[in-house]
Coordinates of C-alpha atoms in Angstrom, one line a residue:
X212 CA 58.3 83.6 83.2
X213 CA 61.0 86.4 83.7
X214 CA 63.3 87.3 80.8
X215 CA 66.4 85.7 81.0
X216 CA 69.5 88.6 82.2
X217 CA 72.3 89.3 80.6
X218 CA 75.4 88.2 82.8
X219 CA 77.8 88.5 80.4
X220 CA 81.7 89.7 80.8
X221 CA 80.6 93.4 79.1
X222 CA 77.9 93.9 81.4
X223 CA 79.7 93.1 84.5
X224 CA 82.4 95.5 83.1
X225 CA 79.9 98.5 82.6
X226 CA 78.7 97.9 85.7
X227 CA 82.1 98.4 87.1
X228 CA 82.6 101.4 85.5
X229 CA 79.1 102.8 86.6
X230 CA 80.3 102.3 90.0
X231 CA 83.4 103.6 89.9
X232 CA 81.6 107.0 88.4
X233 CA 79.7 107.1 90.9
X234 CA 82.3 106.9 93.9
X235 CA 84.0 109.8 92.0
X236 CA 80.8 111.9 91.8
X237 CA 80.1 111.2 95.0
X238 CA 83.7 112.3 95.9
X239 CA 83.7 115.5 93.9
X240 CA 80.1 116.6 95.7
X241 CA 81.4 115.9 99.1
X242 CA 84.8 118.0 98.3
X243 CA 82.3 120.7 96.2
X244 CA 80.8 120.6 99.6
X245 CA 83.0 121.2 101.8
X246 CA 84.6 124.1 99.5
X247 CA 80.9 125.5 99.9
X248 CA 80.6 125.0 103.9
X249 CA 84.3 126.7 104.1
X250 CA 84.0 129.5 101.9
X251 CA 80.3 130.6 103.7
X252 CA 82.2 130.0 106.8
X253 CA 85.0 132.1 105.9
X254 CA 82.6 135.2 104.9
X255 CA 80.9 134.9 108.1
X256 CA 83.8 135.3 110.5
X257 CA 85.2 138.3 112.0
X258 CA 88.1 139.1 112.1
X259 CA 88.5 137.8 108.9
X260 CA 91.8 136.6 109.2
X261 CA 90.7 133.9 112.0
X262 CA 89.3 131.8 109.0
X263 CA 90.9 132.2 105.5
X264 CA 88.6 131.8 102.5
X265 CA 89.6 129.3 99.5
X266 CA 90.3 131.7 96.9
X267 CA 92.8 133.7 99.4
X268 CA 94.0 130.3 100.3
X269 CA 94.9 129.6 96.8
X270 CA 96.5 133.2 95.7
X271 CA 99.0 132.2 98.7
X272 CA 99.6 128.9 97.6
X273 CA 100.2 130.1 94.1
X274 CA 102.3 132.6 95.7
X275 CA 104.6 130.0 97.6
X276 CA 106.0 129.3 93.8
X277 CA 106.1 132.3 92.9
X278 CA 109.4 133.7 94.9
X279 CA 112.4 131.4 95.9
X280 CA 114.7 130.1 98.5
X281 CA 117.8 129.7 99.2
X282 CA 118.0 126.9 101.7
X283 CA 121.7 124.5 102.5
X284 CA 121.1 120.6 102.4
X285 CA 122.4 118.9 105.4
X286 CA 125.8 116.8 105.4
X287 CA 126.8 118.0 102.1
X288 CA 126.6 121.7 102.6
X289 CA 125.0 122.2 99.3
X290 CA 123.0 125.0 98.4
X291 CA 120.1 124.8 96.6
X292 CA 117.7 127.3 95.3
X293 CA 114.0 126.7 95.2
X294 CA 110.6 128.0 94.7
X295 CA 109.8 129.0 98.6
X296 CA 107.1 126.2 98.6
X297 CA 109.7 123.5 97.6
X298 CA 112.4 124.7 99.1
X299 CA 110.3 124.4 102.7
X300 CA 109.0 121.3 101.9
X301 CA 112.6 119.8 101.1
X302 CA 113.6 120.8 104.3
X303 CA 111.3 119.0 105.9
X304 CA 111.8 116.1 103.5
X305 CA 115.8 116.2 105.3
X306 CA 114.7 115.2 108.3
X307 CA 111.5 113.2 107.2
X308 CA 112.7 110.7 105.2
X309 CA 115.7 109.4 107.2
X310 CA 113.5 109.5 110.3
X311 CA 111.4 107.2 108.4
X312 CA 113.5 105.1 106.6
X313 CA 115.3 104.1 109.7
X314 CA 112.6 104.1 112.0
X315 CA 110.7 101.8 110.0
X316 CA 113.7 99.4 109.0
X317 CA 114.4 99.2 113.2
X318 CA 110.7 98.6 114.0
X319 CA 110.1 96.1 111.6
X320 CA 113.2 93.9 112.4
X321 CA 112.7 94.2 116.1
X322 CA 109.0 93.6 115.3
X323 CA 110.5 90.0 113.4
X324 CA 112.7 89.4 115.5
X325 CA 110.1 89.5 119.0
X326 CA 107.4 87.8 116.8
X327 CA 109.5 85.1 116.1
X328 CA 111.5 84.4 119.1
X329 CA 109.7 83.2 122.2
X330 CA 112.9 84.3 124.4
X331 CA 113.6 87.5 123.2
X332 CA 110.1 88.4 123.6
X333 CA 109.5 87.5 126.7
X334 CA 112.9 89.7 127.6
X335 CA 112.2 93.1 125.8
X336 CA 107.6 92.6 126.3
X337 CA 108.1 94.9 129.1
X338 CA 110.2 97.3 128.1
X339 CA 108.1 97.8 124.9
X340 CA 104.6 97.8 127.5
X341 CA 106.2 100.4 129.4
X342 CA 107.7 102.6 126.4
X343 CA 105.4 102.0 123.6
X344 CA 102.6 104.4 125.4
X345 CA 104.9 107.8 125.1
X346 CA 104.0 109.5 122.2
X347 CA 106.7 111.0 119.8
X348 CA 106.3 114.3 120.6
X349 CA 107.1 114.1 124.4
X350 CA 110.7 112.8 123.2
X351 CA 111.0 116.8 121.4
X352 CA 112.7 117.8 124.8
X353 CA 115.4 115.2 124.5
X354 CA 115.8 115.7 121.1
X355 CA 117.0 119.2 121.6
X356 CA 119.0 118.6 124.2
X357 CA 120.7 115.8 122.5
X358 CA 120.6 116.8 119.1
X359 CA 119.6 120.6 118.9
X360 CA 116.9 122.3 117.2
X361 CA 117.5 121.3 113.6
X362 CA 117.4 118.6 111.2
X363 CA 118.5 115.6 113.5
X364 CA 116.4 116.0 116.3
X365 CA 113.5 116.5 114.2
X366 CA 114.7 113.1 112.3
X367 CA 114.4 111.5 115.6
X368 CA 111.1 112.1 116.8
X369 CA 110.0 110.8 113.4
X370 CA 112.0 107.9 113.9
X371 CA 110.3 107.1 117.1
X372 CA 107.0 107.4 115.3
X373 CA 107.6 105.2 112.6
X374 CA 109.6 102.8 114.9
X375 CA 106.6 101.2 116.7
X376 CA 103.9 101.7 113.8
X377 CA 106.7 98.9 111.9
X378 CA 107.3 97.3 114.9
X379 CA 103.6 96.2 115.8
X380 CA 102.9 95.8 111.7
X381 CA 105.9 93.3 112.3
X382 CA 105.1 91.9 115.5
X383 CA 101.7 91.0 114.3
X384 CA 102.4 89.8 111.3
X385 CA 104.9 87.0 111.7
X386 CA 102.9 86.2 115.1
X387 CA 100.1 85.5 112.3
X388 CA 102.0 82.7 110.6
X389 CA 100.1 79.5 110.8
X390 CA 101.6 76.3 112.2
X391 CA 100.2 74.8 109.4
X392 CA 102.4 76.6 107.5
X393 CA 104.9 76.4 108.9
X394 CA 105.1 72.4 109.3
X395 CA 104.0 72.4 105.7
X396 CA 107.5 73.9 105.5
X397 CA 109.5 71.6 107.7
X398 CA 108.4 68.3 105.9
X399 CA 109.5 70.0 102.3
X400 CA 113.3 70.3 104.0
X401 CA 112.8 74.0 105.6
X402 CA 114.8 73.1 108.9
X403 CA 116.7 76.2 110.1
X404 CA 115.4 78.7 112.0
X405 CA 116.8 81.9 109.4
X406 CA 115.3 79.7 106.9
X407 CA 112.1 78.9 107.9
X408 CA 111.9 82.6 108.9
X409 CA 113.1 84.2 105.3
X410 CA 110.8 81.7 103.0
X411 CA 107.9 81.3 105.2
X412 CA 107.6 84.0 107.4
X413 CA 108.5 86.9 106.1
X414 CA 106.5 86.2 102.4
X415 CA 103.6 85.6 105.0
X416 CA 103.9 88.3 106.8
X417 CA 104.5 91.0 104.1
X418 CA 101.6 92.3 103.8
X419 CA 101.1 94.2 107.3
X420 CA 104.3 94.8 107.0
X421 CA 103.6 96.9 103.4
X422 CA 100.4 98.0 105.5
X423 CA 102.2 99.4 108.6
X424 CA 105.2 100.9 106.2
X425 CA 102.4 102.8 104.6
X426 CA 100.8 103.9 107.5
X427 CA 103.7 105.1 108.7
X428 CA 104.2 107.9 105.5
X429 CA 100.9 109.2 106.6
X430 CA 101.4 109.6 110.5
X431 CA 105.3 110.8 110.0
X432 CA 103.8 113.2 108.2
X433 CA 101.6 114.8 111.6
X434 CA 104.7 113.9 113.6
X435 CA 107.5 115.9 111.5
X436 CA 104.8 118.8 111.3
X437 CA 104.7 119.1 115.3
X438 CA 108.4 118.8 115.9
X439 CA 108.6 122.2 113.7
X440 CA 107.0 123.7 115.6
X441 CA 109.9 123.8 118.2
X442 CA 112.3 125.5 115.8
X443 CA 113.4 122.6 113.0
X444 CA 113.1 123.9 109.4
X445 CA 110.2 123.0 106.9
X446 CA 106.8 123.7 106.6
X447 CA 105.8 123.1 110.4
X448 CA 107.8 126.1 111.3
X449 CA 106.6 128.0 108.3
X450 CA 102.9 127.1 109.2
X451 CA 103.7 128.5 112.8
X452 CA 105.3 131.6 111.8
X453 CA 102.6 132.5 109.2
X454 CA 100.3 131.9 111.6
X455 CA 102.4 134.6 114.0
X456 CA 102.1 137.2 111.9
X457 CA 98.0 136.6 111.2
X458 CA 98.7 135.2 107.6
X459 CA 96.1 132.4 107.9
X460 CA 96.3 132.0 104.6
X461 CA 99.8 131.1 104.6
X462 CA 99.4 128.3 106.8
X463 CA 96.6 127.0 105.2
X464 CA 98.8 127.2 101.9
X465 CA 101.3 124.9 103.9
X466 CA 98.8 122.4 105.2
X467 CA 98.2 121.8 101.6
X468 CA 101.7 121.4 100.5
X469 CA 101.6 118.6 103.0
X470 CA 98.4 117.4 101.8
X471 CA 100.0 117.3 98.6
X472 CA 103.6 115.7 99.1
X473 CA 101.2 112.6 101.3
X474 CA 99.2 112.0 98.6
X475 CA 102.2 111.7 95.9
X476 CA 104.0 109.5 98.4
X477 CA 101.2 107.6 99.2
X478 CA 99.8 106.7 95.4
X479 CA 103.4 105.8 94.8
X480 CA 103.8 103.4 97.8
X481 CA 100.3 102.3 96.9
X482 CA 101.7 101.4 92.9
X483 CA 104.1 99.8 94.7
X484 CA 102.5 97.6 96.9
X485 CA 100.5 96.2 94.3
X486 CA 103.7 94.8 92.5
X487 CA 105.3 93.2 95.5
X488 CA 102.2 91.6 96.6
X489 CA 101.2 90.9 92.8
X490 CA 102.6 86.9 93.6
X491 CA 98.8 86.2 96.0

């Protein structure tokens, strides 16, 4: 007969700790790895500057905060000065954050608003088949035209990045409403359309639409990066022109400025998700 095994609540909890230990060992080898794999990689290539090593990488980065920037915020015509690092990356956060913001508030209410609405999706379907395929950087050229190589026109081509991200979260999410739920609704007295929509819908449907939000902050973040490059101040450009003048290391101090500024944005969203959807 085999001993009898302990179950209890304290065992269950070590063993949730021993797993979580291991995910971050596992973690640490795999970055310890790739650290390895770059810096052999970086001694191997010639010209040297075609592939930075990780301790050059990190003297530039440390040198980003080291020297600072005056830079002028938009609309208010304040100026601010910042370490060089921060004072790129809040220029970048000008024309970021609005583009965002708005993109994803547009998206997601179209998104409810098709998803919900058998007429008005059948109207706009189309239109969203035929523009939904163009990806956000092939609007740079109208941007410029329109709204010139600075912080609105890069604002817009993040806006039509986060538009449709929010907009298929949306569209997906209220399309996912049960009728069950729905008629559960009706016989407690939910009649009206805006009604049934705000208490049954939208609580339903909040989680893609937290999911797609967050997706969003990651791939604005690739999208404001390539409209940079055409001129708009922030780390894109700065990434390019490094790059112009052979200062890999530069760039590669950039990309993880970005790298950085994600991940803070993404923890916080992530602390905040888990509040807002604490009620399921």
């Amino acid at each position: 007969m085999s001993a009898p095994t302990d179950t209890g609540p304290e065992t269950l909890l070590d063993g949730g700790v021993e797993r979580e230990s291991r995910r971050y060992l596992r973690g640490l080898g795999g970055l310890a790895s790739f650290l390895l794999i770059w810096w052999v990689g970086a001694l191997t290539t010639q010209p040297s500057y075609l592939v930075p090593g990780p301790v050059d990488s990190a003297r530039a980065f440390v040198q980003l905060f080291a020297t600072s920037t005056r830079i002028v915020a938009p609309l208010a015509g304040l100026e601010l000065v910042l370490p060089t690092g921060l004072a790129h990356l809040t220029q970048t956060l000008f024309h970021y954050i609005p583009g965002l913001l708005l993109g994803a508030a547009c998206g997601s209410s179209l998104g409810l608003a098709m998803g919900w609405h058998d007429v008005l999706d059948d109207w706009l379907r189309p239109l969203v088949r035929v523009l939904r395929p163009i990806p956000p950087l092939a609007w740079v050229v109208f941007a410029i035209v329109w709204f010139g190589i600075h912080h609105t026109g890069a604002a817009f081509i993040v806006f039509v990045g986060a538009f449709w991200i929010n907009f298929y979260a949306a569209y997906g999410g209220v399309e996912g409403v049960s009728s069950e739920l729905t008629d559960a609704a009706s016989t407690l007295g939910v009649k009206r359309d805006l009604s049934m929509l705000k208490l049954v819908a939208l609580p339903s449907a909040a989680p893609q639409l937290l999911t797609g939000f967050r997706t969003s902050i990651g791939r604005c973040w690739m999208i404001v990066v390539g409209a940079e490059l055409f001129g708009a101040p922030g780390v894109g450009y700065e990434i390019i022109n490094a790059a112009n003048n052979l200062a890999m290391e530069t760039s590669v101090a950039y990309m993880f400025l970005i790298s950085l500024a994600f991940l803070t944005m993404d923890v916080g969203f992530r602390l905040f998700e888990r509040r807002a959807l604490a009620w399921r």
